PDB file of C-alpha atoms in Angstrom:
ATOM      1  CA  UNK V1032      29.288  48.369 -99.440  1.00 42.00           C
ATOM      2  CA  UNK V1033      27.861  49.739-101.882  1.00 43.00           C
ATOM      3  CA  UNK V1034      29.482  50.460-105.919  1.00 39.00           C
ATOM      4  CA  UNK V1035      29.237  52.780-108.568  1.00 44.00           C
ATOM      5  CA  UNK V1036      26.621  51.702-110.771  1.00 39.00           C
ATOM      6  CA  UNK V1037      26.752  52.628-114.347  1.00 38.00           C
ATOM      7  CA  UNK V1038      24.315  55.691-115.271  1.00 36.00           C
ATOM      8  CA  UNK V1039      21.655  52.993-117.594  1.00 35.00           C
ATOM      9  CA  UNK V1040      21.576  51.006-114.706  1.00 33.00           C
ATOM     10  CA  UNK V1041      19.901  53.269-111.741  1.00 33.00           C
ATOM     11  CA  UNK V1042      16.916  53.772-111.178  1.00 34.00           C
ATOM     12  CA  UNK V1043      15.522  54.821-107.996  1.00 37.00           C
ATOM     13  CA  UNK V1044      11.647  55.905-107.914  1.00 38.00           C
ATOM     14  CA  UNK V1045      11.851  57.069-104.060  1.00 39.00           C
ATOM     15  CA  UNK V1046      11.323  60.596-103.256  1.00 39.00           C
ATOM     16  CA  UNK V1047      12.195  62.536-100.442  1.00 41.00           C
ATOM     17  CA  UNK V1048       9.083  64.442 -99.242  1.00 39.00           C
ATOM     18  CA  UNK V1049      11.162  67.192 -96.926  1.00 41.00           C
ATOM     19  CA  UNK V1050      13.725  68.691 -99.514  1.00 43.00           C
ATOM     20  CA  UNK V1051      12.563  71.804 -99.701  1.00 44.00           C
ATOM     21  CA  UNK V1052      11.339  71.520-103.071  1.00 43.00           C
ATOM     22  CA  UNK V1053      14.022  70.147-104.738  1.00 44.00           C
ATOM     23  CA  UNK V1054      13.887  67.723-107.440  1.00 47.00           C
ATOM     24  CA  UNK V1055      15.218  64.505-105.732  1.00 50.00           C
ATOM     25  CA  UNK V1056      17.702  66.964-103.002  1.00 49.00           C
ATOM     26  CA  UNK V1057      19.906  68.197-106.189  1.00 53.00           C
ATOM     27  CA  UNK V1058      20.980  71.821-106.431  1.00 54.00           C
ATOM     28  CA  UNK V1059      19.586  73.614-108.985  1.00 59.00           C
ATOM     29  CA  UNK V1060      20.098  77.375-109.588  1.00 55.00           C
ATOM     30  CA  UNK V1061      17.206  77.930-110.210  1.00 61.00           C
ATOM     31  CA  UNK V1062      15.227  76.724-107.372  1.00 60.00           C
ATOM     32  CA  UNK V1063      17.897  78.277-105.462  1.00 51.00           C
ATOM     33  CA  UNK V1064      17.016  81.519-106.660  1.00 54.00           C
ATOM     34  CA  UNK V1065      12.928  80.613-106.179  1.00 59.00           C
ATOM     35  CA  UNK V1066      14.231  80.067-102.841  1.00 53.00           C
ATOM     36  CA  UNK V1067      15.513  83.338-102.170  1.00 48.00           C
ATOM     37  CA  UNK V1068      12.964  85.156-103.645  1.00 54.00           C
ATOM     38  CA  UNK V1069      10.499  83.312-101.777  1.00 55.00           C
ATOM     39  CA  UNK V1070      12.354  83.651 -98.185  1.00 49.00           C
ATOM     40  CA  UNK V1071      13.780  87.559 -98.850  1.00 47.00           C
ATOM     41  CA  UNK V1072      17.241  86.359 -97.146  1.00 48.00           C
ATOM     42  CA  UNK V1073      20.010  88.229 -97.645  1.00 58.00           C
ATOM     43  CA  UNK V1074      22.113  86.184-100.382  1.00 64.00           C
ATOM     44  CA  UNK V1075      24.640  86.362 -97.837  1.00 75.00           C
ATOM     45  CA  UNK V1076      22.685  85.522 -94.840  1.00 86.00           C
ATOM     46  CA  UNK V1077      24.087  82.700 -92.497  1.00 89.00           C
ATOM     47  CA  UNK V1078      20.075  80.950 -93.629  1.00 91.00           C
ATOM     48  CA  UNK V1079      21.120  81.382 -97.241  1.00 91.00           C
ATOM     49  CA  UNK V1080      24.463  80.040 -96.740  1.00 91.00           C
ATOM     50  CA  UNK V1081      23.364  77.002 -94.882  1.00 93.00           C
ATOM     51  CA  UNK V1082      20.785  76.430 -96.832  1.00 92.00           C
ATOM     52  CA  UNK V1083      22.815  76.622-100.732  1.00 90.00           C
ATOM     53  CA  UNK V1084      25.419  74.375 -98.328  1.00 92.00           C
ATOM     54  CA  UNK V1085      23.013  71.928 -98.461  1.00 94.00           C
ATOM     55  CA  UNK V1086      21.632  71.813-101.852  1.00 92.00           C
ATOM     56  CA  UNK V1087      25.125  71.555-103.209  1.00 92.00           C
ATOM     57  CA  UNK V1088      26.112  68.766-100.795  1.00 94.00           C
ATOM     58  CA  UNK V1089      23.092  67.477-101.827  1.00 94.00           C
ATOM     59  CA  UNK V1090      23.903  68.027-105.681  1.00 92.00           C
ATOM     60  CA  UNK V1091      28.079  66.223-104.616  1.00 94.00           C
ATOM     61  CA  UNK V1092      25.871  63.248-103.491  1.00 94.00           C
ATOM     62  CA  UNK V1093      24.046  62.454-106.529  1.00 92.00           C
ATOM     63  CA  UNK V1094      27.667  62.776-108.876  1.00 92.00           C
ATOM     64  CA  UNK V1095      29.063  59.191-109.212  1.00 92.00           C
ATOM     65  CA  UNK V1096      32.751  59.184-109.003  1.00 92.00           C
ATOM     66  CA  UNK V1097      34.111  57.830-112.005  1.00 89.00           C
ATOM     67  CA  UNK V1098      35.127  54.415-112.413  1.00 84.00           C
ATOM     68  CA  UNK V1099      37.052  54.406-115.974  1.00 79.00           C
ATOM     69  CA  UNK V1100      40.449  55.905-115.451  1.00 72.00           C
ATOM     70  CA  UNK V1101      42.715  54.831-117.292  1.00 69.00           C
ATOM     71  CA  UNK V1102      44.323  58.555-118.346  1.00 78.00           C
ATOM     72  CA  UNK V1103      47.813  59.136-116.800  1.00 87.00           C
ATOM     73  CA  UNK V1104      47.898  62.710-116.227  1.00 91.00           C
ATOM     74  CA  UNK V1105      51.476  64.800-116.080  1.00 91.00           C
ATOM     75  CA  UNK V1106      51.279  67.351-113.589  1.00 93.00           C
ATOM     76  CA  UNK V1107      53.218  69.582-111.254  1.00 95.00           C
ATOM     77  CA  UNK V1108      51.021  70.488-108.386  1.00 96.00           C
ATOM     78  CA  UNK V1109      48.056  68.783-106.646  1.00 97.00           C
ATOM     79  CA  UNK V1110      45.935  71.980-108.058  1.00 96.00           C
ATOM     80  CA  UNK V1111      46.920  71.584-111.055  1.00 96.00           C
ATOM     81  CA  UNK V1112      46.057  67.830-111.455  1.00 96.00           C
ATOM     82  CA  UNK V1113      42.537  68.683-109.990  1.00 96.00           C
ATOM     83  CA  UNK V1114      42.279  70.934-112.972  1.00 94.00           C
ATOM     84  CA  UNK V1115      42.948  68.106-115.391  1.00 94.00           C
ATOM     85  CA  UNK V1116      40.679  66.253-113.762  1.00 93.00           C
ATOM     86  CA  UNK V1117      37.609  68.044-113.851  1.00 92.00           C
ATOM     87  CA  UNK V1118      38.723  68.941-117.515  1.00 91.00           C
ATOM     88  CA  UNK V1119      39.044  64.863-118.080  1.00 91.00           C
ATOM     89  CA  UNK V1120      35.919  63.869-116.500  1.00 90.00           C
ATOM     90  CA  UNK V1121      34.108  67.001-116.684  1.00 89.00           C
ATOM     91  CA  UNK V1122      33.336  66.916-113.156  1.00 90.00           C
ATOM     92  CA  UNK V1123      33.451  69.106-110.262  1.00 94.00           C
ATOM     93  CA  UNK V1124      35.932  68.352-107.527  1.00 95.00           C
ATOM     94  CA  UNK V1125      34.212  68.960-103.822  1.00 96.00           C
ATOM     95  CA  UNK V1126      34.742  72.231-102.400  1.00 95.00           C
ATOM     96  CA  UNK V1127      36.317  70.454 -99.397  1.00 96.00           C
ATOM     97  CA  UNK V1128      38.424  68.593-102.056  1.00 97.00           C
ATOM     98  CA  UNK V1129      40.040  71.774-103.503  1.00 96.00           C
ATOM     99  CA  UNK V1130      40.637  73.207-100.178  1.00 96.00           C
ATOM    100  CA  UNK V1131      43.043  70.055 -99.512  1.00 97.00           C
ATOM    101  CA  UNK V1132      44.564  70.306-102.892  1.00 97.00           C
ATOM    102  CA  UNK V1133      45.680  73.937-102.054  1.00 96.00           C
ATOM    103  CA  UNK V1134      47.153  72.995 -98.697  1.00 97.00           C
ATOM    104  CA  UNK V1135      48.899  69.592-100.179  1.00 97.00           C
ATOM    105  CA  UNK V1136      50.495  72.137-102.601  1.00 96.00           C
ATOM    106  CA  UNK V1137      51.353  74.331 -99.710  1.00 96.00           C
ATOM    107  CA  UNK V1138      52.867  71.945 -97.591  1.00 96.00           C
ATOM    108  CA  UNK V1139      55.577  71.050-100.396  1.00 94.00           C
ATOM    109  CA  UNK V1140      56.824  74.908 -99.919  1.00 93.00           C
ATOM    110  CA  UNK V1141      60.410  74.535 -98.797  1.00 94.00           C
ATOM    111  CA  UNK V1142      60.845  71.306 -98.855  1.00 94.00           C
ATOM    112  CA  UNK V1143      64.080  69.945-101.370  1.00 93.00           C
ATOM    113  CA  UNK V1144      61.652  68.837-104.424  1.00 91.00           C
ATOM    114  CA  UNK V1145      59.598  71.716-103.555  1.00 91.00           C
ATOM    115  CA  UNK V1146      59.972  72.553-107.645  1.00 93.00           C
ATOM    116  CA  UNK V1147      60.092  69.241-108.992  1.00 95.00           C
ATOM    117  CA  UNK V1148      56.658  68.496-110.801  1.00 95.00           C
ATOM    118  CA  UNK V1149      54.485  66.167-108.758  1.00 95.00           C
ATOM    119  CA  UNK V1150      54.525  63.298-111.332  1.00 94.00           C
ATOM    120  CA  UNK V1151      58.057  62.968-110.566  1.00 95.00           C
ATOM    121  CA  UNK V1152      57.448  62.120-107.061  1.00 95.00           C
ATOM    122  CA  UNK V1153      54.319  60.153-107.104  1.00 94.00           C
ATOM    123  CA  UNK V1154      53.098  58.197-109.733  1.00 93.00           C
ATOM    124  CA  UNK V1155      49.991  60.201-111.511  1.00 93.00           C
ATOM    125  CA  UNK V1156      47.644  57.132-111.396  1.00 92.00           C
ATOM    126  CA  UNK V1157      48.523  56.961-107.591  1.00 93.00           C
ATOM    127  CA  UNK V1158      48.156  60.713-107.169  1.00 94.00           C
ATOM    128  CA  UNK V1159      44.545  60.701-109.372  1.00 94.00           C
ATOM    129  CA  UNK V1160      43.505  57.827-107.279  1.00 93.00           C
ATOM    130  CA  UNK V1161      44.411  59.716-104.375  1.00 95.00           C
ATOM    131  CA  UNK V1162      41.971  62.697-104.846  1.00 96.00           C
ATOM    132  CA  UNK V1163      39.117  60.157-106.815  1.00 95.00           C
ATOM    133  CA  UNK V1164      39.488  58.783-102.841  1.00 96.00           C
ATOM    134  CA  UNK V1165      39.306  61.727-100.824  1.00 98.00           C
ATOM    135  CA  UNK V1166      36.485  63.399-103.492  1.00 97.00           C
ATOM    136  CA  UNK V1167      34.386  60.514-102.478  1.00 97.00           C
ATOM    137  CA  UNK V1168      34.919  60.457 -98.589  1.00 97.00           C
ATOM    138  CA  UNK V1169      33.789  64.303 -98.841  1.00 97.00           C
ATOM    139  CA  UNK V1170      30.925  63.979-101.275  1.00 96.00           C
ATOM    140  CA  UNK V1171      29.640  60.941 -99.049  1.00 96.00           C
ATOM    141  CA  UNK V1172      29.917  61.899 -95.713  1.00 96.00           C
ATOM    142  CA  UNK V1173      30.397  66.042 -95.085  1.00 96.00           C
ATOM    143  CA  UNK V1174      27.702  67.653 -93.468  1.00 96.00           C
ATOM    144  CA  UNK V1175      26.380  70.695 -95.182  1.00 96.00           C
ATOM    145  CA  UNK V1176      26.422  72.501 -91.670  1.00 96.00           C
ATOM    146  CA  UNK V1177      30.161  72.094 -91.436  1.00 95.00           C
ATOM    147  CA  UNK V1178      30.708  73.576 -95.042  1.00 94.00           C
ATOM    148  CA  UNK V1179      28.450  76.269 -94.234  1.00 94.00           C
ATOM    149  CA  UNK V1180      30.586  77.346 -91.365  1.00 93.00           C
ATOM    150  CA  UNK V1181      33.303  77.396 -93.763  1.00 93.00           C
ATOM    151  CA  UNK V1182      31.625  79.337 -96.039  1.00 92.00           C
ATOM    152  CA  UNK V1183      30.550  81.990 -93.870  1.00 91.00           C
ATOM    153  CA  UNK V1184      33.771  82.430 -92.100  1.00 91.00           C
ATOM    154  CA  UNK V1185      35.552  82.561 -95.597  1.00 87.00           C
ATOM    155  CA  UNK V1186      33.850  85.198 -97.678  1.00 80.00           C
ATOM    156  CA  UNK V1187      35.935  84.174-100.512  1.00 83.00           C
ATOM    157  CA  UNK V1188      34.698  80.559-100.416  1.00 86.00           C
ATOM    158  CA  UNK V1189      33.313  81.013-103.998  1.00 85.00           C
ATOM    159  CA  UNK V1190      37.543  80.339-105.649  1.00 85.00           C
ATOM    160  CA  UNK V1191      37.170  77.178-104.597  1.00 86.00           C
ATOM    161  CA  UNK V1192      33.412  76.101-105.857  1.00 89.00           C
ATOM    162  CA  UNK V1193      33.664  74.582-108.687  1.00 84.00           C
ATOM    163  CA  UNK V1194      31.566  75.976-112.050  1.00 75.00           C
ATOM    164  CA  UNK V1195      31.242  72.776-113.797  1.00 62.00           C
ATOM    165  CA  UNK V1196      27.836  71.244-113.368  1.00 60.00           C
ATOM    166  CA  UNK V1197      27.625  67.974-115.694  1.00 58.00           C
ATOM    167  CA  UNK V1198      23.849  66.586-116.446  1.00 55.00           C
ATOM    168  CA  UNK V1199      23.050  63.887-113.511  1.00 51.00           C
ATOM    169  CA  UNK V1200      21.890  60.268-114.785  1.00 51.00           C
ATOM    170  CA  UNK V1201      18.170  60.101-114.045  1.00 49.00           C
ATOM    171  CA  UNK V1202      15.840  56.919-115.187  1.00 49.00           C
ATOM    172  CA  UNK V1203      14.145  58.579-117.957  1.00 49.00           C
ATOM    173  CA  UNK V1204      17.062  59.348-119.643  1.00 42.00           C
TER     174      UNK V1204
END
């Protein structure tokens, strides 16, 4: 099974000869747009949306999930501890990720500590740990064609993309 390894410590010199011209399958904007121009899709094309699905599952897979936490964070919702999160680590949390945050949050309505804060029910460490878990499962192992049917069937799939975009470790750095 394979570990995080720290950033000073990778380096891979393989290459991937069918990504579309991206450097080492990460999503750049950039070549995104190239992509676009080059293809004429319609930015909202099902093409376009399948392919940007895959450049930014492509860009999930290169973020290492971090392995120093040592923060407890006071929170009252599962969306709201995401927040912290990516404010913490200055990471994105996986679209997928978000999407369960929402619903965790949703299935506490009605329930009898459906306005206690959520570090008075579960432990923040526990609850961090909890979403450092699932963020990995979906940054490791969802297929870009499945997020791409949830993006085109949910127009407003953008609320839930995250905007921060931290530098990736690479071996000349």
């Amino acid at each position: 099974m394979k570990r995080p390894i720290p950033c000073d410590v990778i380096s891979d010199d393989s290459s991937d000869a069918e990504n579309d011209g991206e450097e080492d399958g990460v999503f750049d904007p950039q070549q995104h747009q190239q992509f676009f121009n080059q293809h004429e899709l319609e930015l909202d094309s099902p093409e376009m949306i399948t392919k940007t699905a895959e450049m930014y599952q492509n860009y999930m897979q290169e973020l290492p999930i971090p392995s120093l936490r040592g923060s407890v964070i006071p929170c009252s919702s599962w969306m709201e501890l995401g927040r912290s999160m990516k404010q913490l680590y200055g990471q994105p949390l996986h679209y997928l990720t978000n999407i369960i945050l929402k619903r965790w949050d949703q299935l506490r309505t009605g329930t009898e500590n459906q306005h206690q804060p959520l570090d008075l029910i579960i432990h923040p460490s526990k609850a961090e740990a909890t979403i450092w878990l699932v963020e990995e499962v979906h940054r490791k192992t969802s297929s870009h064609l499945h997020i791409a049917q949830l993006w085109i069937s949910d127009p407003m799939h953008q609320r839930f993309v995250d905007g921060i975009v931290p530098e990736l470790c690479t071996p000349n750095s």
